[in-house]
mmCIF file of C-alpha atoms and ligand atoms in Angstrom:
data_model
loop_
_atom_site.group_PDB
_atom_site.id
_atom_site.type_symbol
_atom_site.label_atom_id
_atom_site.label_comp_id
_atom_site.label_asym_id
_atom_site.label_seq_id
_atom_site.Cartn_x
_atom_site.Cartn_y
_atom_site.Cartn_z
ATOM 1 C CA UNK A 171 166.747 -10.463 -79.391
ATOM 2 C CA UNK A 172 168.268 -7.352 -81.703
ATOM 3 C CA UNK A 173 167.158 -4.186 -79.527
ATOM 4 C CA UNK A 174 168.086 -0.787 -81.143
ATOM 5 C CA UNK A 175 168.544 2.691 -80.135
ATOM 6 C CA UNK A 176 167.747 5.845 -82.388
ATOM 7 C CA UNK A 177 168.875 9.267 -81.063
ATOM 8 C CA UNK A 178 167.917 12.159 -83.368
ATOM 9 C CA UNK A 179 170.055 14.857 -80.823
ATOM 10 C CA UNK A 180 173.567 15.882 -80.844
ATOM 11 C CA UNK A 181 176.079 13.382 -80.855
ATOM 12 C CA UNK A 182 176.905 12.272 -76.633
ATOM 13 C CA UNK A 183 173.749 14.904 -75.511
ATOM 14 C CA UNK A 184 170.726 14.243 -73.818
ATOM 15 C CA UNK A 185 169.233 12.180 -75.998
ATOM 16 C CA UNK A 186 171.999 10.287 -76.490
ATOM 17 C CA UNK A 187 172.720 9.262 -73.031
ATOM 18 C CA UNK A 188 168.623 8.984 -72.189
ATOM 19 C CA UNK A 189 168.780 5.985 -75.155
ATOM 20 C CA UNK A 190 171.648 4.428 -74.197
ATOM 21 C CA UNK A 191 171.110 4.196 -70.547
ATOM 22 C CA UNK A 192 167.401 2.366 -72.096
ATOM 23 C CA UNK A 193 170.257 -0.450 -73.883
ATOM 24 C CA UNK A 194 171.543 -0.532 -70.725
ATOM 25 C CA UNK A 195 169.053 -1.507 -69.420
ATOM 26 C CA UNK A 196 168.102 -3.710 -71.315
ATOM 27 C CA UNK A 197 171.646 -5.492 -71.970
ATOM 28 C CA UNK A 198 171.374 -6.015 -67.991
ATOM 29 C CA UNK A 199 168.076 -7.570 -68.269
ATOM 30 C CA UNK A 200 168.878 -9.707 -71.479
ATOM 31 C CA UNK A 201 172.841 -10.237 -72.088
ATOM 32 C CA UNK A 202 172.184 -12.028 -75.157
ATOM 33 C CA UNK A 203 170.806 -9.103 -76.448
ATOM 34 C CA UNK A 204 172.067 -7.421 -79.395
ATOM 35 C CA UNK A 205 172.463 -4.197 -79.012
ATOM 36 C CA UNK A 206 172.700 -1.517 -81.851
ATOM 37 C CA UNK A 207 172.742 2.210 -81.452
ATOM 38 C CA UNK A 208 172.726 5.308 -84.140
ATOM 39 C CA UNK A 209 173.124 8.851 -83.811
ATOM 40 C CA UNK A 210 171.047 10.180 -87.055
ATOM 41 C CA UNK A 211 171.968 13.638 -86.474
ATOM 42 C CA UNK A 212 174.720 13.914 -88.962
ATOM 43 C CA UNK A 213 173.120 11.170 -91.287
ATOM 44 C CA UNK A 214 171.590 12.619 -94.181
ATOM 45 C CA UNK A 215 168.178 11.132 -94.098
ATOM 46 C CA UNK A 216 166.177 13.521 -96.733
ATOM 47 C CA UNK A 217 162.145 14.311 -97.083
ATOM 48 C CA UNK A 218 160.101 11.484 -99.224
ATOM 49 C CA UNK A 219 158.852 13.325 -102.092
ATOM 50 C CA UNK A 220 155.806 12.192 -102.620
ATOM 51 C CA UNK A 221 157.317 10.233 -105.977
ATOM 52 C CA UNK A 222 155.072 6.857 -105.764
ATOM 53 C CA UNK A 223 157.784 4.391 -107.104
ATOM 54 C CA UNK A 224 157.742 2.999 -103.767
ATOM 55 C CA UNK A 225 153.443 2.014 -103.940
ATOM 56 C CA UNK A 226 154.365 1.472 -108.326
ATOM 57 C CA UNK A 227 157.044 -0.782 -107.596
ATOM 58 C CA UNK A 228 154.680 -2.652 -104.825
ATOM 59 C CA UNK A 229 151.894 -2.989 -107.668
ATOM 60 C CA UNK A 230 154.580 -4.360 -110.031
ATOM 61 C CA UNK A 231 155.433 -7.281 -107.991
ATOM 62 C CA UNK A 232 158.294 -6.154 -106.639
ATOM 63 C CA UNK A 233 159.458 -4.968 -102.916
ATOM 64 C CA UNK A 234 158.366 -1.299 -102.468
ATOM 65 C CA UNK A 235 162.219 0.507 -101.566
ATOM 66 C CA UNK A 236 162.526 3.719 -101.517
ATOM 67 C CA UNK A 237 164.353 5.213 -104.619
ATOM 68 C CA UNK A 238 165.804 8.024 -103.060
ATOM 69 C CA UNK A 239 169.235 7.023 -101.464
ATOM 70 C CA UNK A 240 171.156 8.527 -98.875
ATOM 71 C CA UNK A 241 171.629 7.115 -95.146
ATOM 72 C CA UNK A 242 167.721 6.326 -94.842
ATOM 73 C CA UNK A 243 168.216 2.786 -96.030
ATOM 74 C CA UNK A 244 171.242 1.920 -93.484
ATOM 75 C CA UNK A 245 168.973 2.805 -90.783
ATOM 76 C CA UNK A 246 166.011 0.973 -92.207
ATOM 77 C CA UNK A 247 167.815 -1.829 -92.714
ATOM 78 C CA UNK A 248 168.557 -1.784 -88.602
ATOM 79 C CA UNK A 249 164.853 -0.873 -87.656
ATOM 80 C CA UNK A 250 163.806 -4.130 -89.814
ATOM 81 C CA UNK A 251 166.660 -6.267 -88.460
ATOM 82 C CA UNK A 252 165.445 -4.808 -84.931
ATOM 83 C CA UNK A 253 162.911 -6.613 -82.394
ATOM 84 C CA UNK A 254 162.684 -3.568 -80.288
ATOM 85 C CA UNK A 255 163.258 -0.073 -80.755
ATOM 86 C CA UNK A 256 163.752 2.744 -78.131
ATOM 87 C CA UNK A 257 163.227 6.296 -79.937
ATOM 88 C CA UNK A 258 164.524 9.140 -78.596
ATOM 89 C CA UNK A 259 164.371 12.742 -80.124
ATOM 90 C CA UNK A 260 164.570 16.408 -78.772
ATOM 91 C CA UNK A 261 161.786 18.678 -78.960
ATOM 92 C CA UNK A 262 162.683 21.282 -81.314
ATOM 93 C CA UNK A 263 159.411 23.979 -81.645
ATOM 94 C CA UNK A 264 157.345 21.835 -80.127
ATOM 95 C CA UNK A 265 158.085 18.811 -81.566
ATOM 96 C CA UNK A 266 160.618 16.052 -82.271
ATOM 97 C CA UNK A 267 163.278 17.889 -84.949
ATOM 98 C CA UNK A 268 162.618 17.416 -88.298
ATOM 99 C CA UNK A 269 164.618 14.859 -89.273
ATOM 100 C CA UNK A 270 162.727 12.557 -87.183
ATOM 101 C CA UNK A 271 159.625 13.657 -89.229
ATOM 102 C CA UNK A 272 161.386 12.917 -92.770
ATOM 103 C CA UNK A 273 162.190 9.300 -91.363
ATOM 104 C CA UNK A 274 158.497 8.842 -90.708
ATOM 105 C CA UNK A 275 157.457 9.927 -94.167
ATOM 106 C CA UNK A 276 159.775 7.036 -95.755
ATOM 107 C CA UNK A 277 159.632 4.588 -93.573
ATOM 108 C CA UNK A 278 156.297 4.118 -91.707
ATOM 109 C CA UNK A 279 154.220 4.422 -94.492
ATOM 110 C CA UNK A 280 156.195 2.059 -96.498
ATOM 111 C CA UNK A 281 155.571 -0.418 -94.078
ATOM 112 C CA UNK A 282 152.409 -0.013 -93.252
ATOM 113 C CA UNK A 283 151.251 -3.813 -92.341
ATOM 114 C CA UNK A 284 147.718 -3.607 -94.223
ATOM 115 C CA UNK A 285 148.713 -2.016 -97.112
ATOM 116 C CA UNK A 286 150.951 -4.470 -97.886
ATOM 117 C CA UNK A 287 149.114 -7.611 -96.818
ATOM 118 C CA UNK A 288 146.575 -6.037 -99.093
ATOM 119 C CA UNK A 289 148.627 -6.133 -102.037
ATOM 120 C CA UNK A 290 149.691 -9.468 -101.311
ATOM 121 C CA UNK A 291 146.230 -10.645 -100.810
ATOM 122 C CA UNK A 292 145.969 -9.273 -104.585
ATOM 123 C CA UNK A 293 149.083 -11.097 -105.876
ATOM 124 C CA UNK A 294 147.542 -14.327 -103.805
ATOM 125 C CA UNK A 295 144.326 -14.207 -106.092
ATOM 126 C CA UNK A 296 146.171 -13.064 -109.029
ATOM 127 C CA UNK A 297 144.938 -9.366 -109.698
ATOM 128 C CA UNK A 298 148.940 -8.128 -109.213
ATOM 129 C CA UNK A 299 151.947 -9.820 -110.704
ATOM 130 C CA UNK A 300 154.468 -11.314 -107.781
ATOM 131 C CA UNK A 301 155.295 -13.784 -105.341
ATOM 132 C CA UNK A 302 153.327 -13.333 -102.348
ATOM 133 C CA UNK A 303 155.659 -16.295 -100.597
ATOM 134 C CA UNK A 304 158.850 -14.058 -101.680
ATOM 135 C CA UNK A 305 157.905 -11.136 -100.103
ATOM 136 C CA UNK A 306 160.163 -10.565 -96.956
ATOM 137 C CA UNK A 307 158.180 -12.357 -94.085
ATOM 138 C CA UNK A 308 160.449 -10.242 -91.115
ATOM 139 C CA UNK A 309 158.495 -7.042 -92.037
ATOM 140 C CA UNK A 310 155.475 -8.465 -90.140
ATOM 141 C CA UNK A 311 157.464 -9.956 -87.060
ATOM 142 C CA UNK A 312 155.948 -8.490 -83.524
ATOM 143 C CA UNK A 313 158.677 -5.404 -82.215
ATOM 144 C CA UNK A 314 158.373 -3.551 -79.294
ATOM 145 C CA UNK A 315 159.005 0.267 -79.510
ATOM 146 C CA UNK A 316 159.521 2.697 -76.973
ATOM 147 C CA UNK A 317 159.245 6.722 -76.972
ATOM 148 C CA UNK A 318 161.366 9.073 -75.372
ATOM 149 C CA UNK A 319 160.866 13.112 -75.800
ATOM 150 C CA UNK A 320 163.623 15.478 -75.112
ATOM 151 C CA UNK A 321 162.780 19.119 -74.282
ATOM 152 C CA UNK A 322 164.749 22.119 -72.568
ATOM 153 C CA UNK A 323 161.909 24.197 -70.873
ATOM 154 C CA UNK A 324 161.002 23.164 -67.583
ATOM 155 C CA UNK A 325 157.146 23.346 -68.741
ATOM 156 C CA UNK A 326 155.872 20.109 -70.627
ATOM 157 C CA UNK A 327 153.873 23.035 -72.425
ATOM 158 C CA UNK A 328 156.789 24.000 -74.444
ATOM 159 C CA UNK A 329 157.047 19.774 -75.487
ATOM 160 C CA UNK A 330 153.034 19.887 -76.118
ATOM 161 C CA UNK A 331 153.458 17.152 -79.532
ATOM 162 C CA UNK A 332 156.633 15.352 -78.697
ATOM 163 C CA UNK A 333 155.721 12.087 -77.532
ATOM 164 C CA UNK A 334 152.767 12.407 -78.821
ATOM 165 C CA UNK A 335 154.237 12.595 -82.754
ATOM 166 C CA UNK A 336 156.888 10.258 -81.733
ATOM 167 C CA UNK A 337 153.847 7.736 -82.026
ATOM 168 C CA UNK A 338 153.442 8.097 -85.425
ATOM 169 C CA UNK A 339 156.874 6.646 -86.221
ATOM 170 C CA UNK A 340 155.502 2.795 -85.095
ATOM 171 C CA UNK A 341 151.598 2.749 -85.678
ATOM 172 C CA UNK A 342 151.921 1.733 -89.518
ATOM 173 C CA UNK A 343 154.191 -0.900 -88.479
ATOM 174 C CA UNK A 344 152.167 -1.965 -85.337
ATOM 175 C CA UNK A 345 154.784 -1.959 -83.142
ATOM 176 C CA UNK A 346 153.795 -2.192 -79.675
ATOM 177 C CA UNK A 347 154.386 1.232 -78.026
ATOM 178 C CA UNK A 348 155.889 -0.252 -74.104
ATOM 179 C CA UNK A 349 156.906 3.016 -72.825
ATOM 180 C CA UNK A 350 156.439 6.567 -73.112
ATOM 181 C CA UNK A 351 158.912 9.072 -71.631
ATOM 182 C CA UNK A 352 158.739 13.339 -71.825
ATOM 183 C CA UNK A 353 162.519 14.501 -70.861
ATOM 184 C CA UNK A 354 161.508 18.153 -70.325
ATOM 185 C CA UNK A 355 163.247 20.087 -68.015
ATOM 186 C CA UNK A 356 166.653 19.672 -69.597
ATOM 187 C CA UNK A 357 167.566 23.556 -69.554
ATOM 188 C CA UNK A 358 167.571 22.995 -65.629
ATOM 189 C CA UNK A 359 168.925 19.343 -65.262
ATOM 190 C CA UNK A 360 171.832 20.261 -67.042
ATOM 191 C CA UNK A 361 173.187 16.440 -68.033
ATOM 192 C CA UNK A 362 170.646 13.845 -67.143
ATOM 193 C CA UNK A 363 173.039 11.585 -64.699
ATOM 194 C CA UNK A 364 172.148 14.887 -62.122
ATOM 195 C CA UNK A 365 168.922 13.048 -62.435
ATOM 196 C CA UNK A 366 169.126 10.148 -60.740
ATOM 197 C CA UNK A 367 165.096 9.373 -61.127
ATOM 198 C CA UNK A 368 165.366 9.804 -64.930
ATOM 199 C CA UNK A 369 168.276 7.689 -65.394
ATOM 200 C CA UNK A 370 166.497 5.237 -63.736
ATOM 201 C CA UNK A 371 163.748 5.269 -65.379
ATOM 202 C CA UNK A 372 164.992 5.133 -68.860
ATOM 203 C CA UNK A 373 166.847 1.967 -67.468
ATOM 204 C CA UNK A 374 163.451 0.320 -66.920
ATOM 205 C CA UNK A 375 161.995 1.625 -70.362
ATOM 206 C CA UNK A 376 164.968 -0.193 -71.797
ATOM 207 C CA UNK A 377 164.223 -3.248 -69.768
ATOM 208 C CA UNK A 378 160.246 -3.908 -70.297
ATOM 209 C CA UNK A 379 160.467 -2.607 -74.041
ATOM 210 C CA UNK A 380 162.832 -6.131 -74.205
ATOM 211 C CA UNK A 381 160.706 -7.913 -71.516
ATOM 212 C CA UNK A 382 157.827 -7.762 -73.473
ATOM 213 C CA UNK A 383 159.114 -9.629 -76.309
ATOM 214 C CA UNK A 384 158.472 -12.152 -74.127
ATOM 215 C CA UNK A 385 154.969 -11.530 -73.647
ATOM 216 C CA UNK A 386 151.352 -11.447 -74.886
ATOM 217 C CA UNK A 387 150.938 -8.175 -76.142
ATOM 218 C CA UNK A 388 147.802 -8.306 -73.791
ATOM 219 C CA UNK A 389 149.460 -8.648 -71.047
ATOM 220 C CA UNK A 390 152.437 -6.105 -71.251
ATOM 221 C CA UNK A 391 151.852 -3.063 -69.197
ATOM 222 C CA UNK A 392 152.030 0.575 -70.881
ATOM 223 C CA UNK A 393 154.706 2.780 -68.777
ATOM 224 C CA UNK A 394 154.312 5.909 -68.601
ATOM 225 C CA UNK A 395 151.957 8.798 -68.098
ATOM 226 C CA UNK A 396 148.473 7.630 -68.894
ATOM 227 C CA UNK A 397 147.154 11.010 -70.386
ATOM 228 C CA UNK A 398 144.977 12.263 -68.114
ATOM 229 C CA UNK A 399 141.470 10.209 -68.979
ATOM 230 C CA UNK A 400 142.231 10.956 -73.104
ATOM 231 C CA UNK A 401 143.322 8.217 -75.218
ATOM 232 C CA UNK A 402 143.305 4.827 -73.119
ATOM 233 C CA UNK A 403 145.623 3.638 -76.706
ATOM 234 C CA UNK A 404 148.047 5.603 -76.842
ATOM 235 C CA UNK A 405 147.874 7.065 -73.642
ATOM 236 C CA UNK A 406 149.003 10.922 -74.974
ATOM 237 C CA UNK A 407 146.618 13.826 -73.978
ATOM 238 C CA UNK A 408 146.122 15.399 -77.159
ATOM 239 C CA UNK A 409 141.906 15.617 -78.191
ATOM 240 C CA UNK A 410 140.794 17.066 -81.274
ATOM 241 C CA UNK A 411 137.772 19.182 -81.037
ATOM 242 C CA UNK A 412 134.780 19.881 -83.160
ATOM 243 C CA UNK A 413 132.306 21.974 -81.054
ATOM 244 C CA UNK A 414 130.449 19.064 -79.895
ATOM 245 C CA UNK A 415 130.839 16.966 -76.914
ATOM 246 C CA UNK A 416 132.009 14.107 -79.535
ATOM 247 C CA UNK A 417 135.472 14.158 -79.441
ATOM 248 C CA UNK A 418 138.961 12.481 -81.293
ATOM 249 C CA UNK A 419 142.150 11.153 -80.141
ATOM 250 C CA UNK A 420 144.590 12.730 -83.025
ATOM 251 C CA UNK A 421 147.239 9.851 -82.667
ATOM 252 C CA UNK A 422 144.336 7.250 -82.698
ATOM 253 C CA UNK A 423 141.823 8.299 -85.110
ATOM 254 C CA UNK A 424 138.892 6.924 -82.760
ATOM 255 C CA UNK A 425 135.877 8.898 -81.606
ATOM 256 C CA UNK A 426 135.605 10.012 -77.736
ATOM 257 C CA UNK A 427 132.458 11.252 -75.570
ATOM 258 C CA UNK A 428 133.158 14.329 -73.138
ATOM 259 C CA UNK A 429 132.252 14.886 -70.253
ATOM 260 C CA UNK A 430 132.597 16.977 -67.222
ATOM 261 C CA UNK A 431 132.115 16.719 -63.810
ATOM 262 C CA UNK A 432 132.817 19.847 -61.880
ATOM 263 C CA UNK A 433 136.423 20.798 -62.826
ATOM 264 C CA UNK A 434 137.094 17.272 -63.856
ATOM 265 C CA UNK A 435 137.037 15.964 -67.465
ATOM 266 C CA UNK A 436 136.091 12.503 -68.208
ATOM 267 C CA UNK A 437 136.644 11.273 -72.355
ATOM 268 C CA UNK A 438 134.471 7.866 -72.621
ATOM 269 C CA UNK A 439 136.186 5.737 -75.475
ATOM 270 C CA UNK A 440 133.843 2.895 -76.708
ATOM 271 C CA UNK A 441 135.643 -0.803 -77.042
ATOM 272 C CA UNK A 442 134.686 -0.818 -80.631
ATOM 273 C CA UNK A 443 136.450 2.628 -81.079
ATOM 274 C CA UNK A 444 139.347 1.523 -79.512
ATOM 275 C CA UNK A 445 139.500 -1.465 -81.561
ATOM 276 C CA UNK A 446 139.628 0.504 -84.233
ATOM 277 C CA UNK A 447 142.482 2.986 -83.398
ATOM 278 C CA UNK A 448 145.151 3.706 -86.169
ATOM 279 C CA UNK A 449 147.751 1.312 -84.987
ATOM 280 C CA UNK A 450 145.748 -1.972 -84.746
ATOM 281 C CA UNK A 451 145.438 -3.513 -88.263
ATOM 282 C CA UNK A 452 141.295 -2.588 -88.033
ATOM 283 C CA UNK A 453 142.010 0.270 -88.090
ATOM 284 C CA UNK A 454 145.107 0.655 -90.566
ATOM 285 C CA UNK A 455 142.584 -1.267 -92.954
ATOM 286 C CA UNK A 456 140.254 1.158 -93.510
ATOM 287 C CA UNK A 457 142.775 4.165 -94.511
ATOM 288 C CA UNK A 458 143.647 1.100 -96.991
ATOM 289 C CA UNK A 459 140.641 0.824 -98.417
ATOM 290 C CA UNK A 460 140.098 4.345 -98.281
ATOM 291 C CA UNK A 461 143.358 5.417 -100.328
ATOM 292 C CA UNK A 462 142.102 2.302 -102.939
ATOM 293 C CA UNK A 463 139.096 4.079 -103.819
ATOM 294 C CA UNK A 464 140.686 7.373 -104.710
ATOM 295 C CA UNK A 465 141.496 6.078 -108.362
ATOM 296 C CA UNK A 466 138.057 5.134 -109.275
ATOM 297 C CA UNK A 467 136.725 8.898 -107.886
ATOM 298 C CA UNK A 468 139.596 10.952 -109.076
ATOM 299 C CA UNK A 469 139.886 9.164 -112.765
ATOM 300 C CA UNK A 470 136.325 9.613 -114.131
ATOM 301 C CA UNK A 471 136.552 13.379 -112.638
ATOM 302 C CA UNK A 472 139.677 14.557 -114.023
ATOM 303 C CA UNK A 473 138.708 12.924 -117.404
ATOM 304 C CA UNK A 474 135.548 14.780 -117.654
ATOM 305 C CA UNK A 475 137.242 18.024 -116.870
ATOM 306 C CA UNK A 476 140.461 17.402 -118.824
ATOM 307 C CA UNK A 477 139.945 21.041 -120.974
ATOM 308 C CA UNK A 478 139.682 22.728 -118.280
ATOM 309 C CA UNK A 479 141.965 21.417 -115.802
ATOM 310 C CA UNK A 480 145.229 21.812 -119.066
ATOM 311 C CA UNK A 481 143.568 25.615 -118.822
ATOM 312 C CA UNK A 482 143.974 26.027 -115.351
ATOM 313 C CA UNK A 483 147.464 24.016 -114.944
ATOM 314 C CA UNK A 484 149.082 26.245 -117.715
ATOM 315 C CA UNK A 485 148.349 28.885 -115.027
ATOM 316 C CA UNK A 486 150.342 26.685 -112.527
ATOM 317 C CA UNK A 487 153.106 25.491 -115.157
ATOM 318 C CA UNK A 488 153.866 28.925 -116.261
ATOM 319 C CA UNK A 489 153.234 31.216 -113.182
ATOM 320 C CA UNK A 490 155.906 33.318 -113.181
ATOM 321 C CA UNK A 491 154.680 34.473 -116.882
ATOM 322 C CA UNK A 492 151.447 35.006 -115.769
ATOM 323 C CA UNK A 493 151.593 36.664 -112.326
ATOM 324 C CA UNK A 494 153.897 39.616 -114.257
ATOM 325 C CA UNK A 495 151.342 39.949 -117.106
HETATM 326 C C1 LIG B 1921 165.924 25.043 -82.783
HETATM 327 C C2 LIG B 1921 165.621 24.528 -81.401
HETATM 328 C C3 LIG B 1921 164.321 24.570 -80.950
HETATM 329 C C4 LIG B 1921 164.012 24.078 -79.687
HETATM 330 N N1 LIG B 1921 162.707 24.117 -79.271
HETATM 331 C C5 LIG B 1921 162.379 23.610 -78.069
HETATM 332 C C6 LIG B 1921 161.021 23.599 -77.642
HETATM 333 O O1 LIG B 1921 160.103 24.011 -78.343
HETATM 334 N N2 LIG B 1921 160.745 23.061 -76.435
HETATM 335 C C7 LIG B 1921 161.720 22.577 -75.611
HETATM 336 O O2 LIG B 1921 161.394 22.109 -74.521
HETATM 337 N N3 LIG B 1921 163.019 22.580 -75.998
HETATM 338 C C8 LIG B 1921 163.376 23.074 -77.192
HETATM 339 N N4 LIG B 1921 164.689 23.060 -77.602
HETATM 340 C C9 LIG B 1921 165.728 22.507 -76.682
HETATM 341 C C10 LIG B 1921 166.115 21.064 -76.993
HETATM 342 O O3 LIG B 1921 164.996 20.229 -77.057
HETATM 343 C C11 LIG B 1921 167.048 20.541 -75.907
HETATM 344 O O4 LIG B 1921 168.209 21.326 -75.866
HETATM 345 C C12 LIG B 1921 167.428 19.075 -76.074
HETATM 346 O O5 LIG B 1921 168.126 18.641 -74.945
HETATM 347 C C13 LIG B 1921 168.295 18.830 -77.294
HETATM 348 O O6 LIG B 1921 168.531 17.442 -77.428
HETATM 349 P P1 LIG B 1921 170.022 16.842 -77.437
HETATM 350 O O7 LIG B 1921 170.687 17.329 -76.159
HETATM 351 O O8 LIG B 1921 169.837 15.377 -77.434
HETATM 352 O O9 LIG B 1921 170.688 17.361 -78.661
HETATM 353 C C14 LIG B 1921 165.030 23.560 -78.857
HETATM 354 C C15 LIG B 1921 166.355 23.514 -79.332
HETATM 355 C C16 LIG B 1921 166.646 23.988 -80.590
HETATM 356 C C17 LIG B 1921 168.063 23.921 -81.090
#
């Protein structure tokens, strides 16, 4: 079992001790385990910019890397060699620093599991050039991933999105999210081992995000907060709003009913919703199928308007030239 530990704080800070008191745990659980930790903080690990080689190269028959190169692909290289993750990145404005964000962007989308079993569905029948048998069978092994949050202010108001954006980094992927930790309060905590509690618990993160390797997904236990009544998926207590009583879970994508009993707030997610939430393959399949379609919308569209779309982009091309005329 390869467990690995990403900290996206300052080299031997909070974050950094919070993940590898989780390996701890977990090497104390499972000695065999293989234990790998990175700091990404000074890793350059740059945006994706939106180029497309990756979904081109994908269509060509080939893998779909990403063509920008820096440290990103050492640390992919780990999360794919990995069986379970542990995550843990401070809150900066809210939510987890940027660079957590930019390894999102290249990674998880990359490998999201439909999109890719729908191209090689296509190079199956024949419709896109490649081996489907070649294609690198570990990117669809089961992991486990845990989330830990790392915040200074002593109210979880001031860490309102960090778990809950740490999510997105394993949905594509459908990792199994096994724990869920917000590490506020640092500013008054001073070094987590005053915290006796939190030390332990990240122990036990460590140890059931490895322990449930060894289960049925069905039967491994979430830990953590369990969001109030909101999302029973992802468990984070985020609901997007529309002015009706019908609700969404942001993380999820699936459709809630409100309602409230005195002071108390009750958010009624059907089965068939649930089974449909971002991270299960349902529901990865039908942003899939969405994203598919745009071609055949877009292409007639833009060709019909082609004059007046090379009007309107010479305004865009040469801006500078016309906002000073
Ligand atoms: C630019 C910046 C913004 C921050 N914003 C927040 C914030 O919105 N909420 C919060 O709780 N802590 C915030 N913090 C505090 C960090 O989350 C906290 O110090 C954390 O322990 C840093 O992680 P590290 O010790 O692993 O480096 C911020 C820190 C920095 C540098």
């Amino acid at each position: 079992m390869k467990i690995l530990g990403l900290s996206f704080g300052k080299k031997n800070a909070n974050s950094d001790i919070l993940t590898k008191e989780a390996l701890y745990g977990a090497k104390e659980a499972y000695p065999d385990a293989e234990i790998k930790f990175i700091n990404t903080q000074r890793l350059t690990i740059d945006r994706c910019i939106g180029c497309g080689a990756c979904s081109m190269a994908l269509e060509r028959g080939k893998d779909n890397n990403c063509v920008i190169k820096d440290d990103f692909q050492m640390v992919e290289e780990e999360i794919r060699k990995a069986d379970a993750v542990i995550v843990a990145a401070p809150v900066y404005v809210l939510q987890p620093v940027g660079q957590f964000k930019n390894l999102v962007d290249r990674f998880s989308c990359r490998h999201d599991v439909s999109a890719i079993n729908w191209v090689l569905d296509k190079r199956r029948n024949g419709e896109m050039p490649g081996d489907p048998d070649a294609f690198p069978q570990e990117r669809f092994k089961r992991r486990t991933v845990s989330y830990i949050s790392v915040g200074g202010a002593s109210t979880e108001n001031w860490t309102s999105m960090g778990t809950a954006t740490l999510h997105l980094f394993g949905f594509p992927v459908m990792m199994q999210v096994v724990a869920n930790y917000n590490a506020n309060s640092m500013g008054t905590i001073g070094n987590p081992y005053l915290d006796e509690e939190l030390i332990g618990h990240m122990q036990e993160i460590g140890k059931r995000t490895a322990a449930a390797l060894e289960m049925a997904p069905e039967d491994v236990e979430y830990y953590g907060p369990k969001g109030n009544g909101t999302c029973p998926v992802c468990h984070q207590n985020l609901l997007t709003v529309n002015g009706t009583t019908t609700v969404e879970c942001p993380i999820c994508g699936i459709e809630g009913k409100i309602s409230i009993d005195g002071d108390k707030l009750h958010v009624e997610f059907s089965e068939a919703q649930q089974a449909r939430a971002r991270g299960t393959f349902a529901g990865l399949r039908e942003h899939t199928t969405e994203i598919q379609g745009f071609g055949a919308i877009c292409g007639p569209k833009i060709m019909a308007n082609k004059a007046l779309l090379d009007r309107q982009m010479d305004r865009i091309k040469n801006f500078d030239q016309y906002i000073s005329e």
